[in-house]
Each structure stands twice: as structure tokens, then as C-alpha cells.
Coordinates of C-alpha atoms and ligand atoms in Angstrom, one line a residue:
M128 CA 109.3 79.1 -189.9
S129 CA 108.9 82.8 -189.6
R130 CA 105.9 84.6 -191.4
T131 CA 108.2 86.2 -193.8
D132 CA 109.6 82.8 -194.7
E133 CA 106.2 81.1 -195.2
L134 CA 105.2 84.0 -197.5
L135 CA 108.1 83.7 -199.6
A136 CA 107.8 80.2 -199.8
L137 CA 104.3 80.6 -201.1
D138 CA 105.8 83.2 -203.4
R139 CA 108.2 80.8 -204.8
R140 CA 105.5 78.0 -205.0
F141 CA 102.5 80.0 -206.6
L142 CA 103.7 83.1 -208.1
W143 CA 105.2 83.9 -211.5
H144 CA 106.8 87.5 -211.5
P145 CA 106.8 89.5 -214.7
F146 CA 110.4 90.5 -216.3
T147 CA 111.9 88.2 -213.9
A148 CA 114.3 85.1 -214.3
Q149 CA 112.4 82.8 -212.0
E150 CA 115.0 80.3 -211.7
A151 CA 117.6 83.0 -210.1
W152 CA 114.5 84.5 -208.3
E153 CA 113.7 81.0 -206.4
S154 CA 117.5 80.6 -205.3
E155 CA 118.0 84.3 -203.9
P156 CA 117.0 85.8 -200.8
Q157 CA 113.8 87.9 -201.2
I158 CA 111.5 90.5 -199.4
A159 CA 107.9 91.0 -199.2
I160 CA 106.5 94.7 -199.2
E161 CA 103.6 95.0 -196.7
R162 CA 103.0 98.6 -196.3
A163 CA 104.5 102.1 -197.1
E164 CA 104.9 105.5 -195.7
G165 CA 105.5 108.7 -198.0
M166 CA 108.6 107.8 -200.0
Y167 CA 109.4 104.7 -198.1
L168 CA 108.4 101.1 -198.5
V169 CA 108.2 98.6 -195.6
D170 CA 108.7 95.0 -195.7
T171 CA 107.3 92.2 -193.5
E172 CA 110.2 92.6 -191.1
G173 CA 109.4 96.1 -190.8
R174 CA 112.6 97.3 -192.7
R175 CA 112.2 100.4 -194.5
Y176 CA 113.5 101.3 -198.2
I177 CA 113.3 104.3 -200.4
D178 CA 111.1 103.6 -203.5
G179 CA 113.8 104.5 -205.5
V180 CA 112.0 103.4 -208.9
S181 CA 108.5 104.9 -208.0
S182 CA 107.2 101.5 -207.9
L183 CA 108.0 100.9 -211.6
W184 CA 108.2 104.6 -212.6
A185 CA 104.7 105.1 -211.5
N186 CA 104.4 106.6 -208.1
V187 CA 104.3 110.6 -208.1
F188 CA 103.7 111.9 -204.6
G189 CA 104.8 109.0 -202.3
H190 CA 102.4 106.3 -201.0
R191 CA 99.4 106.9 -198.6
V192 CA 98.8 110.4 -199.9
P193 CA 96.1 111.8 -197.8
E194 CA 94.4 113.5 -200.7
I195 CA 94.4 110.5 -203.1
D196 CA 93.4 108.1 -200.4
T197 CA 90.5 110.2 -199.5
A198 CA 89.4 110.7 -203.2
I199 CA 89.5 106.9 -203.9
R200 CA 87.5 106.1 -200.5
A201 CA 84.8 108.7 -201.2
Q202 CA 84.5 107.2 -204.7
L203 CA 84.2 103.6 -203.0
D204 CA 81.2 104.9 -201.4
R205 CA 79.6 105.6 -204.7
V206 CA 80.4 102.7 -206.9
A207 CA 83.8 100.9 -207.7
H208 CA 83.3 100.1 -211.4
T209 CA 81.0 100.5 -214.0
T210 CA 81.6 100.2 -217.9
L211 CA 82.3 102.9 -220.2
L212 CA 81.2 100.6 -223.2
G213 CA 78.1 102.5 -224.4
L214 CA 77.4 104.0 -220.9
A215 CA 79.0 107.0 -219.1
N216 CA 80.4 107.3 -215.5
V217 CA 81.0 110.7 -213.6
P218 CA 84.6 110.3 -212.6
S219 CA 85.9 109.5 -216.0
I220 CA 83.8 112.5 -217.6
E221 CA 85.4 114.9 -215.0
L222 CA 88.9 113.1 -215.7
A223 CA 88.7 113.5 -219.7
E224 CA 87.7 117.3 -219.1
R225 CA 90.8 117.7 -216.7
I226 CA 93.0 116.0 -219.1
A227 CA 91.9 118.3 -222.1
A228 CA 92.8 121.4 -219.9
I229 CA 96.5 120.2 -219.4
V230 CA 97.4 118.8 -222.8
P231 CA 98.7 121.0 -225.6
F232 CA 96.0 122.2 -228.0
P233 CA 94.9 120.7 -230.3
L234 CA 95.0 117.5 -228.3
R235 CA 91.7 117.2 -226.5
R236 CA 89.7 113.8 -226.7
T237 CA 90.5 110.9 -224.4
F238 CA 90.3 107.3 -225.1
F239 CA 90.6 105.5 -221.7
S240 CA 92.2 102.1 -221.2
D241 CA 94.2 100.3 -218.3
D242 CA 98.0 100.2 -218.8
G243 CA 100.8 101.7 -220.6
S244 CA 100.8 98.8 -223.2
T245 CA 97.1 99.3 -223.9
A246 CA 97.5 103.1 -224.4
V247 CA 99.9 102.9 -227.2
E248 CA 98.0 99.8 -228.6
A249 CA 95.0 101.9 -228.9
A250 CA 97.2 104.7 -230.3
V251 CA 98.5 102.3 -232.9
K252 CA 95.1 101.0 -234.0
L253 CA 93.5 104.3 -234.1
A254 CA 96.3 105.9 -236.4
Y255 CA 95.9 102.8 -238.5
Q256 CA 92.1 102.9 -238.7
F257 CA 92.0 106.5 -239.0
C258 CA 94.3 106.1 -242.4
R259 CA 92.1 103.4 -243.7
Q260 CA 89.0 105.1 -243.5
N261 CA 90.0 108.6 -244.3
G262 CA 91.6 108.2 -247.8
R263 CA 95.1 107.2 -246.7
E264 CA 94.8 103.6 -247.3
R265 CA 98.4 103.4 -248.8
R266 CA 99.6 104.4 -245.3
T267 CA 99.7 101.1 -243.6
R268 CA 103.2 100.9 -242.0
F269 CA 104.7 102.4 -238.9
V270 CA 108.2 103.9 -238.3
A271 CA 109.6 103.5 -234.9
F272 CA 113.0 103.4 -233.0
G273 CA 115.8 101.0 -232.1
G274 CA 115.9 100.7 -228.4
G275 CA 112.0 101.5 -228.2
Y276 CA 109.9 100.0 -225.5
H277 CA 106.2 100.4 -225.8
G278 CA 104.5 97.7 -223.6
D279 CA 104.0 94.0 -223.9
T280 CA 100.9 93.3 -226.0
V281 CA 101.6 92.0 -229.5
G282 CA 101.2 95.7 -231.1
S283 CA 103.1 97.4 -228.5
V284 CA 105.9 94.9 -229.0
S285 CA 105.7 95.2 -232.9
V286 CA 106.8 98.8 -232.7
G287 CA 109.2 98.1 -229.7
G288 CA 112.9 97.6 -230.6
I289 CA 114.7 95.6 -227.8
G290 CA 116.1 92.5 -229.1
L291 CA 116.3 90.6 -225.8
F292 CA 112.7 91.4 -224.8
H293 CA 111.0 91.2 -228.4
G294 CA 113.2 89.0 -230.2
A295 CA 111.3 85.7 -229.2
Y296 CA 108.0 87.1 -230.8
R297 CA 109.3 88.2 -234.1
P298 CA 107.1 85.9 -236.3
L299 CA 104.0 87.1 -234.5
L300 CA 104.7 90.8 -235.1
F301 CA 103.9 93.2 -237.8
D302 CA 107.1 95.0 -239.7
V303 CA 108.1 98.3 -238.8
H304 CA 110.5 100.8 -240.1
R305 CA 113.3 101.1 -237.7
A306 CA 115.3 104.4 -237.1
P307 CA 118.1 104.9 -234.8
Y308 CA 117.4 106.7 -231.4
P309 CA 120.3 108.7 -230.2
Y310 CA 122.1 106.8 -227.6
C311 CA 125.0 108.8 -227.5
Y312 CA 127.1 106.8 -225.2
R313 CA 127.0 103.7 -227.6
C314 CA 126.1 105.8 -230.8
P315 CA 124.0 103.4 -233.0
L316 CA 125.8 105.0 -236.2
G317 CA 129.4 104.4 -234.6
K318 CA 130.2 107.9 -234.7
D319 CA 133.2 108.8 -232.5
D320 CA 132.0 111.9 -231.2
P321 CA 128.3 111.7 -231.1
R322 CA 127.4 114.5 -229.2
S323 CA 128.7 117.1 -232.0
C324 CA 127.3 114.9 -234.8
G325 CA 124.4 117.1 -235.3
T326 CA 122.1 114.2 -234.7
A327 CA 123.0 112.1 -237.6
C328 CA 120.2 109.8 -236.3
L329 CA 117.9 112.5 -237.2
G330 CA 119.1 112.4 -240.8
V331 CA 118.7 108.6 -241.0
F332 CA 115.1 109.0 -239.7
E333 CA 114.5 111.8 -242.3
R334 CA 115.7 109.5 -245.1
I335 CA 113.4 106.8 -244.2
L336 CA 110.5 109.2 -244.3
A337 CA 111.7 110.5 -247.5
E338 CA 111.9 107.2 -249.2
H339 CA 109.0 105.4 -247.4
G340 CA 106.9 108.3 -245.9
A341 CA 103.9 107.9 -248.3
G342 CA 103.4 104.4 -246.9
I343 CA 103.8 105.4 -243.3
C344 CA 100.7 106.0 -241.3
A345 CA 102.4 106.8 -237.9
C346 CA 105.5 107.3 -236.0
V347 CA 105.9 106.0 -232.4
I348 CA 108.5 107.6 -230.3
E349 CA 109.3 107.8 -226.4
P350 CA 110.1 111.4 -226.3
R351 CA 113.3 112.6 -224.7
V352 CA 114.0 109.6 -222.8
Q353 CA 113.8 105.9 -224.0
G354 CA 113.2 104.5 -220.4
A355 CA 113.7 100.7 -220.8
A356 CA 116.5 101.2 -223.2
G357 CA 118.2 102.3 -220.0
M358 CA 117.2 105.7 -219.4
V359 CA 118.6 106.9 -222.8
V360 CA 118.1 110.9 -222.9
A361 CA 118.0 112.3 -226.6
P362 CA 120.0 115.5 -227.1
D363 CA 117.7 118.7 -227.3
G364 CA 116.0 119.1 -231.0
F365 CA 115.7 115.3 -231.7
V366 CA 112.1 115.0 -230.9
R367 CA 111.4 118.3 -232.5
G368 CA 113.3 117.2 -235.5
V369 CA 111.3 114.1 -235.8
A370 CA 107.9 115.9 -235.4
D371 CA 108.7 118.6 -238.0
A372 CA 109.8 115.4 -240.4
C373 CA 106.4 113.7 -239.5
R374 CA 104.5 116.7 -240.4
R375 CA 106.3 117.4 -243.4
H376 CA 105.4 113.6 -244.7
G377 CA 102.1 113.4 -243.6
V378 CA 102.8 110.9 -240.8
L379 CA 101.1 111.1 -237.7
L380 CA 103.1 111.1 -234.5
I381 CA 102.3 109.1 -231.4
A382 CA 104.1 110.1 -228.4
D383 CA 104.7 107.4 -225.7
E384 CA 104.7 109.4 -222.4
V385 CA 103.7 106.3 -220.3
A386 CA 106.9 106.9 -218.5
T387 CA 107.9 110.5 -219.1
G388 CA 104.5 111.9 -218.5
V389 CA 103.1 113.9 -215.4
A390 CA 106.1 115.9 -214.6
R391 CA 108.9 113.2 -214.4
T392 CA 111.2 114.9 -217.0
G393 CA 110.6 118.4 -215.5
A394 CA 107.9 119.5 -217.6
M395 CA 104.3 118.1 -217.5
F396 CA 105.0 116.0 -220.7
A397 CA 108.4 115.4 -222.3
C398 CA 107.0 116.9 -225.6
D399 CA 106.6 120.1 -223.9
L400 CA 110.5 120.4 -223.6
E401 CA 110.7 120.9 -227.2
G402 CA 107.4 122.6 -228.0
V403 CA 106.0 119.2 -229.9
V404 CA 102.3 118.4 -230.1
P405 CA 101.8 114.9 -231.2
D406 CA 98.6 113.6 -232.8
F407 CA 98.4 110.9 -230.2
L408 CA 99.6 111.3 -226.4
C409 CA 99.9 108.2 -224.5
L410 CA 99.7 108.4 -220.5
A411 CA 99.5 105.7 -217.8
K412 CA 101.6 105.2 -215.0
G413 CA 102.0 108.3 -213.0
L414 CA 98.5 109.5 -214.2
T415 CA 96.8 108.1 -211.1
G416 CA 99.8 109.0 -208.9
G417 CA 100.9 105.4 -209.1
Y418 CA 98.0 104.1 -207.3
L419 CA 95.8 102.3 -209.8
P420 CA 95.9 101.1 -213.5
M421 CA 94.6 103.5 -215.8
A422 CA 95.7 105.0 -219.2
A423 CA 95.0 107.6 -221.7
T424 CA 95.2 107.9 -225.2
V425 CA 94.6 111.6 -225.9
T426 CA 94.0 112.5 -229.5
T427 CA 92.7 115.7 -231.6
E428 CA 89.3 116.3 -232.8
E429 CA 90.6 115.7 -236.5
I430 CA 91.4 112.2 -235.5
Y431 CA 88.1 111.6 -233.6
R432 CA 86.0 112.9 -236.3
G433 CA 87.6 110.4 -238.7
F434 CA 85.5 107.8 -236.9
L435 CA 82.2 109.3 -237.1
G436 CA 79.2 108.2 -239.4
P437 CA 76.1 106.3 -239.0
P438 CA 76.7 102.9 -236.9
H439 CA 75.9 100.6 -239.8
A440 CA 79.0 102.3 -241.7
G441 CA 81.5 100.4 -239.6
R442 CA 83.7 103.3 -238.8
T443 CA 83.5 102.6 -235.0
F444 CA 86.7 102.1 -233.0
F445 CA 85.8 98.4 -231.9
H446 CA 88.3 98.2 -229.1
G447 CA 88.1 98.6 -225.3
H448 CA 88.5 96.8 -222.1
T449 CA 86.4 95.8 -219.2
Y450 CA 87.8 98.1 -216.7
T451 CA 88.2 101.1 -219.1
G452 CA 87.4 104.5 -217.3
N453 CA 87.3 102.6 -213.9
P454 CA 85.8 105.4 -211.5
L455 CA 88.3 104.5 -208.7
A456 CA 91.2 104.9 -210.8
A457 CA 89.6 108.1 -212.5
A458 CA 89.2 109.6 -208.8
A459 CA 92.7 108.6 -208.0
A460 CA 93.9 110.5 -211.3
G461 CA 91.7 113.5 -210.6
A462 CA 93.3 114.1 -207.0
T463 CA 96.8 113.4 -208.4
L464 CA 96.3 116.1 -211.2
D465 CA 95.1 118.5 -208.5
L466 CA 98.2 117.9 -206.5
V467 CA 100.4 118.3 -209.6
R468 CA 98.8 121.8 -209.9
E469 CA 98.6 122.8 -206.0
R470 CA 102.2 121.7 -205.1
R471 CA 103.8 123.0 -208.4
L472 CA 105.2 119.6 -209.2
V473 CA 106.8 120.7 -212.6
E474 CA 108.7 123.5 -210.7
H475 CA 109.7 121.3 -208.0
V476 CA 111.3 118.6 -210.4
R477 CA 113.1 121.4 -212.2
R478 CA 114.4 122.7 -208.8
I479 CA 115.6 119.2 -207.5
S480 CA 117.1 118.3 -210.7
V481 CA 119.9 120.6 -210.0
D482 CA 120.3 119.0 -206.6
F483 CA 120.1 115.5 -208.3
D484 CA 123.0 116.4 -210.8
A485 CA 125.2 117.4 -207.6
M486 CA 124.4 114.2 -205.8
L487 CA 125.3 112.1 -208.6
E488 CA 128.5 113.8 -209.1
P489 CA 130.4 111.1 -206.8
I490 CA 128.8 108.4 -208.7
R491 CA 130.0 109.6 -212.2
S492 CA 133.7 109.4 -210.9
L493 CA 133.4 105.7 -209.8
R494 CA 135.7 103.5 -211.6
S495 CA 133.1 101.3 -213.2
V496 CA 130.6 104.2 -214.2
G497 CA 130.8 105.0 -218.0
D498 CA 127.7 107.2 -218.0
V499 CA 125.4 108.9 -216.1
R500 CA 122.2 110.4 -217.9
R501 CA 119.4 112.5 -216.4
Q502 CA 116.3 113.9 -217.4
G503 CA 114.2 115.3 -214.5
V504 CA 114.1 112.5 -211.9
M505 CA 114.7 109.7 -214.5
V506 CA 118.3 108.5 -214.1
G507 CA 120.5 105.8 -215.9
I508 CA 123.8 104.8 -214.5
E509 CA 125.8 102.6 -216.8
I510 CA 128.1 100.4 -215.4
V511 CA 131.1 99.2 -217.5
A512 CA 134.1 96.8 -217.1
D513 CA 136.5 99.3 -218.7
R514 CA 135.5 103.0 -218.7
A515 CA 138.1 103.7 -221.5
T516 CA 137.0 101.1 -223.8
R517 CA 133.3 101.3 -222.6
A518 CA 133.4 97.3 -222.4
P519 CA 130.6 95.9 -220.7
F520 CA 130.9 93.2 -217.8
P521 CA 130.0 89.5 -219.0
P522 CA 126.1 89.4 -218.7
E523 CA 126.8 86.3 -216.2
R524 CA 128.5 88.6 -213.7
R525 CA 125.1 90.3 -213.4
V526 CA 126.7 93.6 -212.0
G527 CA 123.5 95.5 -212.4
H528 CA 121.6 93.1 -210.6
R529 CA 124.0 92.8 -207.8
A530 CA 124.4 96.6 -207.5
A531 CA 120.5 96.7 -207.0
M532 CA 120.6 93.9 -204.4
A533 CA 123.3 95.8 -202.6
C534 CA 121.0 99.1 -202.7
R535 CA 118.6 97.3 -200.8
R536 CA 121.2 96.4 -197.9
H537 CA 121.5 100.1 -197.8
G538 CA 117.9 101.0 -197.6
A539 CA 116.8 101.7 -201.2
I540 CA 114.9 99.9 -203.8
V541 CA 116.0 99.9 -207.4
R542 CA 115.8 98.1 -210.2
P543 CA 118.5 97.6 -213.2
I544 CA 117.9 97.3 -216.7
G545 CA 121.0 94.9 -217.8
D546 CA 123.8 96.9 -216.3
V547 CA 122.1 100.3 -216.3
L548 CA 121.4 101.1 -212.7
I549 CA 118.1 103.0 -212.5
L550 CA 117.0 105.8 -210.3
N551 CA 113.6 107.1 -210.9
P552 CA 112.4 108.3 -207.6
P553 CA 108.8 109.9 -207.3
P554 CA 108.9 113.3 -208.9
A555 CA 107.7 115.0 -205.3
I556 CA 110.8 113.5 -203.8
D557 CA 112.6 115.8 -201.2
T558 CA 116.3 116.5 -201.4
G559 CA 117.1 114.5 -198.2
T560 CA 115.6 111.4 -199.4
L561 CA 117.2 112.0 -202.6
A562 CA 120.6 112.4 -201.2
A563 CA 120.0 109.2 -199.3
L564 CA 119.0 107.2 -202.1
C565 CA 122.2 108.5 -204.3
S566 CA 124.3 107.9 -201.4
A567 CA 122.9 104.2 -201.4
A568 CA 123.5 103.9 -204.9
A569 CA 127.2 104.9 -204.7
T570 CA 127.8 102.6 -201.8
A571 CA 126.1 99.7 -203.7
I572 CA 128.2 100.3 -206.8
R573 CA 131.3 100.7 -204.8
E574 CA 130.7 97.3 -203.3
V575 CA 130.3 95.5 -206.5
E576 CA 133.3 97.1 -207.9
A577 CA 135.3 95.7 -204.7
E578 CA 134.1 92.3 -205.6
E579 CA 135.0 92.4 -209.4
Y580 CA 138.3 94.4 -209.2
G581 CA 139.4 93.0 -206.1
Ligands
PMP839 N1 105.7 102.8 -222.6 C1 106.7 103.0 -222.0 C2 107.5 104.2 -222.3 C3 107.0 102.4 -220.7 O1 108.0 102.6 -220.0 C4 106.2 101.4 -220.1 C5 106.4 100.6 -219.0 N2 107.6 100.6 -218.4 C6 105.1 101.1 -221.1 C7 104.9 101.7 -222.3 C8 104.0 99.9 -220.7 O2 103.4 100.2 -219.8 P1 102.8 99.1 -218.8 O3 103.8 98.5 -218.1 O4 101.7 99.9 -217.9 O5 101.7 98.3 -219.9

């Protein structure tokens, strides 16, 4: 047995992979990643693959970035972890100051946690508790969007809106008002020509607030791009409209920028694309360059002050995790934010976006490609059985999965969501590697087409 076979046998015996159909996993050939070089992952057989989804939408500058590696090593020589509960540590102080400098005013105050789910979970609880202890007791509900994904903790799942992922837990979840998100390729309102509908979804959202606004504490949204829904890109003006309606009705706005934050959309934050300033900005994934778990829930001094009072008054936010504010992760995040500025990453993403569109053109014209959506480096390629009717393939054909596996054979790791092939490379990717990624995706989809249509 080769070393690779031995490792994969152990994997099948001892591991349980997240969001992975284990029965299929056990019966299919697998690879194991051993190391990486820049934009490439390398498996135990020495084969190289473009990291086409940024190791789950997180990696920013590629792997083994000398500046980030050095910052983590230097921190390791001081201390790996100390708690933030009732005790300060140097890297998290420095990082909180850095974050305050890049988020729009009046956001300023950072509550650290470890992952995207916990960033949203903290925002949801902060918004609720803020209302409860600051004269807004009647505001107990949340409004969120169909197709939304905010993580896997029970609060984040409650505001999530993906039936397949969240349906099983219904009885455990709190109820939320649900508004449609503008998934124009499959309009949730059934409009024939959704792109010229004047964002009818926004009208539905406004009606929900008009009717129930006084009882709503916060709205949770993935601004501009709903990632896990299949990279659904909202038309310009939608997020602005949602933010304005929230303001009018005194509803706090929680922007889940776990996926969109840190330059991925062609702006530092997706909210910036529409000049929106939320009450809570949730960051994770790319915050550490995709190196280590760390999340930030950034809010305003107004919200922060709503938790002040003598300790016995019970206004404290009783919430926090063991590794919150971890110094190694904070060091990685500090080095990442330095690089974002020094390498003018936002401008880089804007520049390569133009090339990206040109490279996606051949994919758009493939027989099975119904829709190609892109914002910055975030791309969803929706594969359909029939372009005219937009009818999907039967799920048991697993065409998205097969296209992703075919991509591997052509040197790129990507991951589908259903039959939407996702490309979401590190924002710092160069045009040559981007072209190779698009070409692998095109070849992979053509191979699946040949099998399906004969
Ligand atoms: N929010 C959004 C928008 C996400 O895309 C994700 C993860 N894909 C999360 C939250 C959850 O983040 P994590 O997996 O780090 O908990």
C-alpha cells in the first residue's frame, strides 16, 4: 500500500468531513493535501492544483506568504495563546485598532471570536441584548433573507435560509421574518424579466418592515453576494435599499461579510460598494489571510455603550470563546491587513475582474451553462440540463460534483454548491493562474456535458 493509500484509508476510518456526503466520500477516489506554494496546493503524490476556492473562500494572498509566516513565527516566540476574558493581549489590541481604521465610521469597536458562524452569532445576540436593555424591549424578532447562509451554530442557522442545510433543525430554531433575495436567474417572485423589475424583492422587504418593523431588532444580510446560495449577486442598489428601510424603521443592520470582506468583491467590504454602513460588520475567513481562525464583529460606540453599567446591573455581554483574540491569529491578521494596503489589493481585484469576465466568456456559451454570476473574484457558474427552460439536472446526476472532480484532473481544486460550480480564487491571484483556472473549469464542464448529452 502506498503512503497515500494508507493515509486515505485512515481518513475513511477516522475522519468525518464537514458538509460532506460521507457514503459517497468513502467510495470515491480522494487526494490528501500535504503542502502548498503560493496559489497552488500540492497533494501527497506531488501533484499541484490551483486553490480555486481559496481553501473555502478564505485565502487572500496565496499560501506560505513570507510576511504572514514571519509574523506568526515572531508571535510564536512570544506566546501562542492567552485569554481575552478579563485580560488584554498585545496582538489583539493592535488588531482592533487596525480594524477600526479600515471600517467605515461610526463602526469602531471589535468583539473578537473564532469563525464566521460565531461572528454572526455574537452580532445576533448583541443586537438582541442591546434592544432588550435599552428601551427597545418590543424588538425581539429578526428579519433575514431566503437563501441566506450565516454559519452553523443554532443562532446563525436560525437566520439562515437554505432549506437543505437548515430544514432538519427547524424545531430547534427561533422564527424570523423571511424576505426574498434577488436571485434574478430564478426570481423568487416569479418575475419573467427580473432584471428590469425595479427590485420587486426590495418592495417585499419594505412591506415586511412596514408591517412588523416595530417588533424587529435587526436585519441580517450577506451584502451584494449570497455565497452559499450559489454566488447570487444582488443588483446594484438592493443593499442600499435594505439599509435605508432599516434606518427608517429603527431596525439594526447586521452585515455578514464573512465571505465578502477583505477585498474579495472589489471593495474592502461589499457594503462599501453601495456606501452602506451597518450597525454590525461580521468578518472572518480572509481576515487572517486564510491562515488561522479569527473573526471580528465590529460595531458602533452607541451599541457598545448600551452594555455599560455597574457589574451587578447585569448589562454585560456574557459571551466569549476560549480562543477569542488568539495572538497567533491576530498576528496573521495584522500582517494580512498590511499586505492589503501595501499591495493595493482592492485595486488589484478591480483590475483582474475585467480579465476574469473575458476568461469566463467561453464558459458562458457552453451548452449546459445557464448563468454565470461574478462579483470581484466570487463566481457562480450554474449548470442546467436545458438552457431554454432553465431546468436543472436531476440531483442524483451530481453534475456539479462531477464537474468539480473533473476540474481536479485538470489541475484545479474547486467545490460546487449543488449544480453551481464555484470559482473563488485568492483575491491576489495573477492573470496567468486565473486563466488556467477558467480553462480547467471550461474543460471540466465540457467533459460532463459529453457524458450527459452524449
Ligand atoms: N457567513 C457567510 C456569509 C459564510 O459564507 C460563511 C461560511 N461559508 C459563514 C458565515 C460561516 O463561517 P464559518 O464557516 O467560518 O463558521
